[in-house]
PDB file of C-alpha atoms in Angstrom:
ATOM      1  CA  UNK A   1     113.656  83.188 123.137  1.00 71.00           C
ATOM      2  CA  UNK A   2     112.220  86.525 123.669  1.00 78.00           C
ATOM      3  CA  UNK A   3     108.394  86.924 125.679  1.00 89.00           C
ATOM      4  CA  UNK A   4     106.937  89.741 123.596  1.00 94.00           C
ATOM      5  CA  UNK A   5     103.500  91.211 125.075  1.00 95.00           C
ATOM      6  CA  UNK A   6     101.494  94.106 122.470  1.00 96.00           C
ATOM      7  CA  UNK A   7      98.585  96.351 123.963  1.00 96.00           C
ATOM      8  CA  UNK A   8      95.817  96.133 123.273  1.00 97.00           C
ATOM      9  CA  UNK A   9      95.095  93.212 121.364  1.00 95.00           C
ATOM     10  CA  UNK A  10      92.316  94.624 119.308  1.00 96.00           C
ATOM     11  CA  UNK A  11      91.229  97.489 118.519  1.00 97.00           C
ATOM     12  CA  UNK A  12      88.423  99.220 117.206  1.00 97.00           C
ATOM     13  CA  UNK A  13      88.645 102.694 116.213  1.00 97.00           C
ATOM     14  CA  UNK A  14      86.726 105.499 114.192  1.00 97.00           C
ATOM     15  CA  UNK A  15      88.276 107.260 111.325  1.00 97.00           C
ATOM     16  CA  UNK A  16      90.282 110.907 112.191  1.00 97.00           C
ATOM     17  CA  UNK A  17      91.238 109.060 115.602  1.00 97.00           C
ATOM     18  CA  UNK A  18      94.678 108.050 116.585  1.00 97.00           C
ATOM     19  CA  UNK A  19      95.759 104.522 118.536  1.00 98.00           C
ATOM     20  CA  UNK A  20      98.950 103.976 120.460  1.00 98.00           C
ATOM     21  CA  UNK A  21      99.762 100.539 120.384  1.00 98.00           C
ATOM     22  CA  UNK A  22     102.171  99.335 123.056  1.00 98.00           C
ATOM     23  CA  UNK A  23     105.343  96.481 123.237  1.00 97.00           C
ATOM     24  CA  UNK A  24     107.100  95.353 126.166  1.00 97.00           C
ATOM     25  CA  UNK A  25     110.089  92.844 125.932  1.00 95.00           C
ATOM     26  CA  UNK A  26     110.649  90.751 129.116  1.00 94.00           C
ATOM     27  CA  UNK A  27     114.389  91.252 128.530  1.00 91.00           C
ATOM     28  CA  UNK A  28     117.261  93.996 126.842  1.00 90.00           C
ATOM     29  CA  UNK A  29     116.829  93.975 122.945  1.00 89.00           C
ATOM     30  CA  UNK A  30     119.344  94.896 120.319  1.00 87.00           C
ATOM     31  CA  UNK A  31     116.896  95.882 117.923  1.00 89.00           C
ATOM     32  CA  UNK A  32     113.172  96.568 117.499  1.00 94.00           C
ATOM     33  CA  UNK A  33     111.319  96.967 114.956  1.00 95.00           C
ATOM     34  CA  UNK A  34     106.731  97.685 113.862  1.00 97.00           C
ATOM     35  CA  UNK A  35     105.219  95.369 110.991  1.00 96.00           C
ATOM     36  CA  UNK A  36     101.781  95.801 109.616  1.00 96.00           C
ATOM     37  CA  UNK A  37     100.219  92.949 108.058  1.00 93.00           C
ATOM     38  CA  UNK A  38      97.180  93.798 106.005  1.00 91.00           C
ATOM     39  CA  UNK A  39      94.308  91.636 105.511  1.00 85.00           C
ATOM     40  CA  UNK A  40      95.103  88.004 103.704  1.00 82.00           C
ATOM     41  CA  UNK A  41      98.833  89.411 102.880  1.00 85.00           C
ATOM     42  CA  UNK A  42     102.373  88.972 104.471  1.00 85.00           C
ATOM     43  CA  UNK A  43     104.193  91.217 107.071  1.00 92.00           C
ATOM     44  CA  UNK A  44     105.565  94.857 105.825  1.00 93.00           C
ATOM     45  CA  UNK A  45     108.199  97.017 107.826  1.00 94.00           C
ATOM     46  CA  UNK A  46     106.562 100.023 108.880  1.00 96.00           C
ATOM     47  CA  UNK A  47     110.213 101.065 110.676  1.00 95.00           C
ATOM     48  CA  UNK A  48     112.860 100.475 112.820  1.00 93.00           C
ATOM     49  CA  UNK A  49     113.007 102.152 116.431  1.00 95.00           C
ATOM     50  CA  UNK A  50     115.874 103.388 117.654  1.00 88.00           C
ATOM     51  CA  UNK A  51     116.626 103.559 121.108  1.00 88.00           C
ATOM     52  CA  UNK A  52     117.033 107.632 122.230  1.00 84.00           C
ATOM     53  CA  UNK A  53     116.421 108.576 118.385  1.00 86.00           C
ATOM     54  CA  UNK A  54     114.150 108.876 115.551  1.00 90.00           C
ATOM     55  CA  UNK A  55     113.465 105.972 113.953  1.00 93.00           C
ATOM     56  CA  UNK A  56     114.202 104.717 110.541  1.00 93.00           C
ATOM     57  CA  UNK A  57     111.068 104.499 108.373  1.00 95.00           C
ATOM     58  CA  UNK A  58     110.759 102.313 105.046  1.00 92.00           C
ATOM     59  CA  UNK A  59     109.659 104.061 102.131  1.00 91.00           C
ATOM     60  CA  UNK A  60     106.231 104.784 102.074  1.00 93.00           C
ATOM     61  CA  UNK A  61     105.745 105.038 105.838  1.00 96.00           C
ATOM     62  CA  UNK A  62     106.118 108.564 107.769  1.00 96.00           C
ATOM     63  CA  UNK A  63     106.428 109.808 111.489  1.00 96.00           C
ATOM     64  CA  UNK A  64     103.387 112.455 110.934  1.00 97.00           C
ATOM     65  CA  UNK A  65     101.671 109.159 110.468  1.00 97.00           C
ATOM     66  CA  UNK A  66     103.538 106.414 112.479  1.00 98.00           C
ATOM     67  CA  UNK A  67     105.045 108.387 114.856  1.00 97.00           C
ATOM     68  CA  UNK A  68     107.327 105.829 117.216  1.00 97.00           C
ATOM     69  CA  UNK A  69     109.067 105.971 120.291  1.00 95.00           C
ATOM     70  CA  UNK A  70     111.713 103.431 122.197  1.00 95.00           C
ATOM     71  CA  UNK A  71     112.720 104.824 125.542  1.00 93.00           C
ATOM     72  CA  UNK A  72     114.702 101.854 126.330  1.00 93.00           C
ATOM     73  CA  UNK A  73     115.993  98.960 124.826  1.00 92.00           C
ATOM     74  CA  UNK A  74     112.712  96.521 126.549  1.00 94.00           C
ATOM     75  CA  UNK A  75     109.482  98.786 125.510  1.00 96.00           C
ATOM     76  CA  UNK A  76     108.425 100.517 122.438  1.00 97.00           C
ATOM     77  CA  UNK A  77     104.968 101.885 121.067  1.00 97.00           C
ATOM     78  CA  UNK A  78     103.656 102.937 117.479  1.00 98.00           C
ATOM     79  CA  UNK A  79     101.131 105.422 117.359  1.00 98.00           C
ATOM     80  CA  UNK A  80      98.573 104.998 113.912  1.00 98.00           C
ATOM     81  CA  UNK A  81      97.376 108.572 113.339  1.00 98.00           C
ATOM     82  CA  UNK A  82      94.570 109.818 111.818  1.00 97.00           C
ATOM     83  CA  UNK A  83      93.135 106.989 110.972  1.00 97.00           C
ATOM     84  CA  UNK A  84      91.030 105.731 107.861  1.00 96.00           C
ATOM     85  CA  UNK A  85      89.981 102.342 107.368  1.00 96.00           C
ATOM     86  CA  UNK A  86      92.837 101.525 104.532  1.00 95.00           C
ATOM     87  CA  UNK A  87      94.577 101.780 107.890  1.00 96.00           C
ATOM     88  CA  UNK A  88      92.867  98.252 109.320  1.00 96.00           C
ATOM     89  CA  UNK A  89      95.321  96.078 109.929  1.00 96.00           C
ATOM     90  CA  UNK A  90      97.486  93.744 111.902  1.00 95.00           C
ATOM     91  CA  UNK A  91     100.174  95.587 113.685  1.00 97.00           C
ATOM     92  CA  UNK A  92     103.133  93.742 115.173  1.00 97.00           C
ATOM     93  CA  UNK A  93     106.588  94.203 117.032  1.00 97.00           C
ATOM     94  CA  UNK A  94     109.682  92.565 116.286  1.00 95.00           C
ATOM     95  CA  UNK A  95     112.935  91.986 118.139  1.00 93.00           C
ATOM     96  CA  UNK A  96     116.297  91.041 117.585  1.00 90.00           C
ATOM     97  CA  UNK A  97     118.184  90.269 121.362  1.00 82.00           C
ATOM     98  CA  UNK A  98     122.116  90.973 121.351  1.00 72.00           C
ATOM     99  CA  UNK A  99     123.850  88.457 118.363  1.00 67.00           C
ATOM    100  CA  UNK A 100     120.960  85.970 118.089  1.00 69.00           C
ATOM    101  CA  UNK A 101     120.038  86.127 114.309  1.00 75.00           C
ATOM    102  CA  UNK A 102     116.641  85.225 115.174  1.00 82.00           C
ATOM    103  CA  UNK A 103     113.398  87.692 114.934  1.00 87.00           C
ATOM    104  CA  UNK A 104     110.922  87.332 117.445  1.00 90.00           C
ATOM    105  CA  UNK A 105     107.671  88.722 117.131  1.00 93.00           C
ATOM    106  CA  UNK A 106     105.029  89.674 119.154  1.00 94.00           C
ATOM    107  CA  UNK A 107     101.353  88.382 119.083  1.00 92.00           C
ATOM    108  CA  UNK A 108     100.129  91.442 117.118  1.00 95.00           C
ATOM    109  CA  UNK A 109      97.611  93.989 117.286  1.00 96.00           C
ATOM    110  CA  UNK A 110      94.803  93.959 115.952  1.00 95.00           C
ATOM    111  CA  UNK A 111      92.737  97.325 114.317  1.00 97.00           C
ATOM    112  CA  UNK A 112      90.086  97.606 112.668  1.00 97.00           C
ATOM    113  CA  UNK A 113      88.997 101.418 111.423  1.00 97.00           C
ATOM    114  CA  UNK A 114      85.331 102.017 111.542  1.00 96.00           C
TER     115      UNK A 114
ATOM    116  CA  UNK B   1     114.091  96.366  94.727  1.00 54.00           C
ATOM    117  CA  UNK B   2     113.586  93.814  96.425  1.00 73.00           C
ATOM    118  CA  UNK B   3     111.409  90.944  95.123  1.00 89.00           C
ATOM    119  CA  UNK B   4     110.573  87.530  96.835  1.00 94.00           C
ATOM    120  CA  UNK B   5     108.010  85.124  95.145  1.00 95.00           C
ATOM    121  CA  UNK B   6     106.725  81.808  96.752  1.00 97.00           C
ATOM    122  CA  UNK B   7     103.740  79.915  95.428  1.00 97.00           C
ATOM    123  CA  UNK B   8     100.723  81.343  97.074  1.00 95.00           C
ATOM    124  CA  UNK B   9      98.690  77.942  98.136  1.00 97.00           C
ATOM    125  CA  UNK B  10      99.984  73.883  97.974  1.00 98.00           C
ATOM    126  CA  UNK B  11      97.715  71.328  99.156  1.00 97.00           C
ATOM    127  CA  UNK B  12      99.427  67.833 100.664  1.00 97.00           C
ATOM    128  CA  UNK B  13      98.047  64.969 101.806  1.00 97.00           C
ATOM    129  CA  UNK B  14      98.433  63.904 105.899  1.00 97.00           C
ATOM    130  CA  UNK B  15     101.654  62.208 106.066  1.00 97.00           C
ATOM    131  CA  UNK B  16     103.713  63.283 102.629  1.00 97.00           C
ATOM    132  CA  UNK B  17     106.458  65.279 101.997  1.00 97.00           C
ATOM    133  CA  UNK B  18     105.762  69.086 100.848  1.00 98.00           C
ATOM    134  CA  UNK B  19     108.452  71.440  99.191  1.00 98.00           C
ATOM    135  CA  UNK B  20     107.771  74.987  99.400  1.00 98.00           C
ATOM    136  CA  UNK B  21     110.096  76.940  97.258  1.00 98.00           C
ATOM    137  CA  UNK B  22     111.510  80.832  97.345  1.00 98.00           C
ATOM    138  CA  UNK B  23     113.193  82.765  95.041  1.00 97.00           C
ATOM    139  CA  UNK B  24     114.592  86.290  95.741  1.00 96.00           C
ATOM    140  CA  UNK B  25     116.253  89.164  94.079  1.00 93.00           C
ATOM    141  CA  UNK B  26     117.469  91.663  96.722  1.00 85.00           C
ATOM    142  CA  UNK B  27     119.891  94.530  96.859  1.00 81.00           C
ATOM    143  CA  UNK B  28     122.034  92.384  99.457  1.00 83.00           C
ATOM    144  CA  UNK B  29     121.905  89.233 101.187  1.00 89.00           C
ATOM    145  CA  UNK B  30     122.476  88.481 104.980  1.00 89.00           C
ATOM    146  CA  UNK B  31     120.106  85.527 105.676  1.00 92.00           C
ATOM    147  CA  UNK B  32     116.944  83.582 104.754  1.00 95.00           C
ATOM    148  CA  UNK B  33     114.463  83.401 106.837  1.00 95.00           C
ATOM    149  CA  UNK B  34     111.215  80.514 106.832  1.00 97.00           C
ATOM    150  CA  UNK B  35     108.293  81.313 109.459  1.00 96.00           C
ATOM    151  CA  UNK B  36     105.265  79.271 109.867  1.00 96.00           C
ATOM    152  CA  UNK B  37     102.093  81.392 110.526  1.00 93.00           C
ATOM    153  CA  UNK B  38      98.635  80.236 111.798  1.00 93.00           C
ATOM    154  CA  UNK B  39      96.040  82.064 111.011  1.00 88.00           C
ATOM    155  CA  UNK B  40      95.291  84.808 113.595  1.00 84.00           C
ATOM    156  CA  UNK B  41      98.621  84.236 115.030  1.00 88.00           C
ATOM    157  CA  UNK B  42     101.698  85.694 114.915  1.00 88.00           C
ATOM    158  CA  UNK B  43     104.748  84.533 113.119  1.00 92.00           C
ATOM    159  CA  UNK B  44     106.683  81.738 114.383  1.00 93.00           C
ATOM    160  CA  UNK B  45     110.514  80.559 113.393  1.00 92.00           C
ATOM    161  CA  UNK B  46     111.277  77.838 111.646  1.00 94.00           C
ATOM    162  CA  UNK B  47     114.909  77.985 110.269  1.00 93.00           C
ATOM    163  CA  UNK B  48     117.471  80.564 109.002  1.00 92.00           C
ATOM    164  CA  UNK B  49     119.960  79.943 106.583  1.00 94.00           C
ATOM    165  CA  UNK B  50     123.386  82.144 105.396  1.00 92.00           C
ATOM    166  CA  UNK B  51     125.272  79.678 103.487  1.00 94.00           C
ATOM    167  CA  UNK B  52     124.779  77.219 100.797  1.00 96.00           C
ATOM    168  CA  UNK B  53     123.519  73.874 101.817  1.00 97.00           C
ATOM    169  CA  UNK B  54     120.543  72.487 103.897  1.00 96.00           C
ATOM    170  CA  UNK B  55     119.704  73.122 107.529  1.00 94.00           C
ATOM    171  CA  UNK B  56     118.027  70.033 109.153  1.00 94.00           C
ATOM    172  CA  UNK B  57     115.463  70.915 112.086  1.00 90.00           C
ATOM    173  CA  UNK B  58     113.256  67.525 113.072  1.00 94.00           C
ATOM    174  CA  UNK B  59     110.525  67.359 110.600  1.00 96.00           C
ATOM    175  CA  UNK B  60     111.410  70.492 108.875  1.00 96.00           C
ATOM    176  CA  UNK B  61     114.368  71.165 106.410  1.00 97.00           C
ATOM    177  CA  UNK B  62     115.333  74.309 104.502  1.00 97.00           C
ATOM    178  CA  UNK B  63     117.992  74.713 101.966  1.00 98.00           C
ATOM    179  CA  UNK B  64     119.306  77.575 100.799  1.00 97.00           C
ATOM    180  CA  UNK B  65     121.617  78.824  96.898  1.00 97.00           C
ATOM    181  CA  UNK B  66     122.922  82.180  97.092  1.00 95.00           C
ATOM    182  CA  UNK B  67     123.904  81.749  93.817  1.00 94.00           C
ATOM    183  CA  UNK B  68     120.746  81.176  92.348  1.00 95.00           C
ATOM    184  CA  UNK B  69     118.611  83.500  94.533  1.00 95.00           C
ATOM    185  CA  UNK B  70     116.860  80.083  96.054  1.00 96.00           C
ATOM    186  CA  UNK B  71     115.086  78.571  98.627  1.00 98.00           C
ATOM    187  CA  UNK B  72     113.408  75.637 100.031  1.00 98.00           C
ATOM    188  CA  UNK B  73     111.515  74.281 102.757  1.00 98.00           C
ATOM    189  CA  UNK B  74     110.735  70.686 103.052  1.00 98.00           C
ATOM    190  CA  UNK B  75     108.128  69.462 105.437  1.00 97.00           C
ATOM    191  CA  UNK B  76     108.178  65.600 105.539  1.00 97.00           C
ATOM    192  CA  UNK B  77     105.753  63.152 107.545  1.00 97.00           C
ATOM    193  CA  UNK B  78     103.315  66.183 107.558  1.00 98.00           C
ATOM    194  CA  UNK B  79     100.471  66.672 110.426  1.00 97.00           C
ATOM    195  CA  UNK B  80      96.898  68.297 109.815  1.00 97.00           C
ATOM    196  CA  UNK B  81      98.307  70.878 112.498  1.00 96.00           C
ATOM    197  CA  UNK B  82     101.012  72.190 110.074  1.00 97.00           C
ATOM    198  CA  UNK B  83      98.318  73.455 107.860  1.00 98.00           C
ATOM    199  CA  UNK B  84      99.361  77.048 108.226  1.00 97.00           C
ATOM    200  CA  UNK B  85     101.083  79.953 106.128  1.00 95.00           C
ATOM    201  CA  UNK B  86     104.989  79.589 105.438  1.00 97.00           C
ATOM    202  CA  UNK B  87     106.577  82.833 105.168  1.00 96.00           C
ATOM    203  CA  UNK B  88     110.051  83.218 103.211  1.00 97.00           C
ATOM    204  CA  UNK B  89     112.036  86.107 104.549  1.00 95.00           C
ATOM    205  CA  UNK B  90     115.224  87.962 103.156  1.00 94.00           C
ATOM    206  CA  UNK B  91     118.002  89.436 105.335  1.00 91.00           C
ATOM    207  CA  UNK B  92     119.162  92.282 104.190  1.00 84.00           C
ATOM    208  CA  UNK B  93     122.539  93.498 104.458  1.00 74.00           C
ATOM    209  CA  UNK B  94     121.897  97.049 105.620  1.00 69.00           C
ATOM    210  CA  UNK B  95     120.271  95.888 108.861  1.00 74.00           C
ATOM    211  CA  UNK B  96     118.670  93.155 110.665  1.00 80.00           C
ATOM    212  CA  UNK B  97     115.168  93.618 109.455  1.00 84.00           C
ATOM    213  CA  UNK B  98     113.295  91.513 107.239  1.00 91.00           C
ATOM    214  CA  UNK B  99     111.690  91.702 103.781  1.00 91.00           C
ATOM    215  CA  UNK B 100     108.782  89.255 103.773  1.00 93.00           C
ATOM    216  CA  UNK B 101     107.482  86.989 100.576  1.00 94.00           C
ATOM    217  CA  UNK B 102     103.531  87.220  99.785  1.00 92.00           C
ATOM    218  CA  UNK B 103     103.384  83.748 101.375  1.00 94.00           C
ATOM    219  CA  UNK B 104     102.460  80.031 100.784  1.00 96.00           C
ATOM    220  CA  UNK B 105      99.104  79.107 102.059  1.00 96.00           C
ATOM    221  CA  UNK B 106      99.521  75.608 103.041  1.00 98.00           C
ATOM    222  CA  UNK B 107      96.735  72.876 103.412  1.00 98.00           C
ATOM    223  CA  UNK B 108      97.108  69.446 104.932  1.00 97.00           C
ATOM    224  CA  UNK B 109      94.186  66.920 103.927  1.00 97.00           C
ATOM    225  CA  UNK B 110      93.495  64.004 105.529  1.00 95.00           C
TER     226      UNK B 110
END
């Protein structure tokens, strides 16, 4: 398995203000990727980061909002900008390590826009 | 699109068997996922299947029909402590990430 550590756990932040939320892998990842999980529903792909390039957003998600970066293939962060309160949510990181089909995810962060 | 119901609560008695079904239509197939999810916690797996048939795990079973766009996961001899959400997950064939079902809330009673 993968050990997947998020900063900061929680969060709370006032609206206009921006959050960079952090992931560090404890070993080389194929593939990472940012879920947000809203209150009482299931996980939704924000995007995919890319290691050395943009990432790949899903529809409905954009890097003036979401902006992402992945140095290297252990540590990512999201960055939730300008934020508004439809914005409180559950945030988590995902990874998929060399051919293992399994996701791992991380143990999510937690905002909540005041 | 891509479109993955699953009942959104069941309610089982301490000790029974629970099915909790999936169905998905998806542009593309490349795995089905099942995740168990406490609340407050994150996601955990539970079993992943690409082919036809059933995958076995301990207590925990999942079957999957690609030709019917179908899932299951069966949960026998449950425990109060597998009260939880079940998440049903699609595999797309464009990349590795996931497309997540709504969820099936899942209460164990003693």
């Amino acid at each position: 398995s993968a050990v997947i550590s998020q900063k900061p756990s929680r969060d709370i932040c006032q609206r206009g203000t921006s959050l960079t939320i952090q992931c560090q892998v404890d070993s080389q990842v194929t593939m990472m990727f940012w879920y947000r999980q809203q209150p009482g529903q299931s996980l939704t792909l924000i995007a995919t980061a890319n290691q050395g390039s943009e990432a790949t957003y899903e529809s409905g998600f954009v890097i003036d909002k979401f902006p992402i970066s992945r140095p290297n293939l252990t540590f990512s962060t999201l960055t939730v900008s300008n934020m508004s309160p439809e914005d409180s949510s559950i945030y988590l990181c995902s990874v998929v390590r060399g051919s293992d089909y399994e996701q791992y995810f991380g143990p999510g962060t937690r905002l909540t826009v005041t | 699109g891509q479109n993955i119901d699953q009942p959104t609560e069941m309610t089982a008695t301490e000790g029974a068997i629970v099915q909790i079904n999936c169905t998905y239509q998806t542009s593309g197939f490349n795995g089905l996922f099942w995740y168990q999810q406490h609340a407050g916690e994150a996601p955990t797996f539970l079993s992943y299947n690409v082919l036809d048939g059933l995958e076995e795990k301990g207590r925990f079973s999942s079957f999957l029909s690609r030709s019917k766009g179908y899932s299951y996961l069966l949960l026998k001899e449950l425990q109060m402590k597998d009260s939880a959400s079940y998440l049903c997950a699609v595999r797309l064939n464009s990349g590795y990430a996931l497309n997540f079902g709504k969820g099936t809330s899942l209460l164990v009673t003693p």
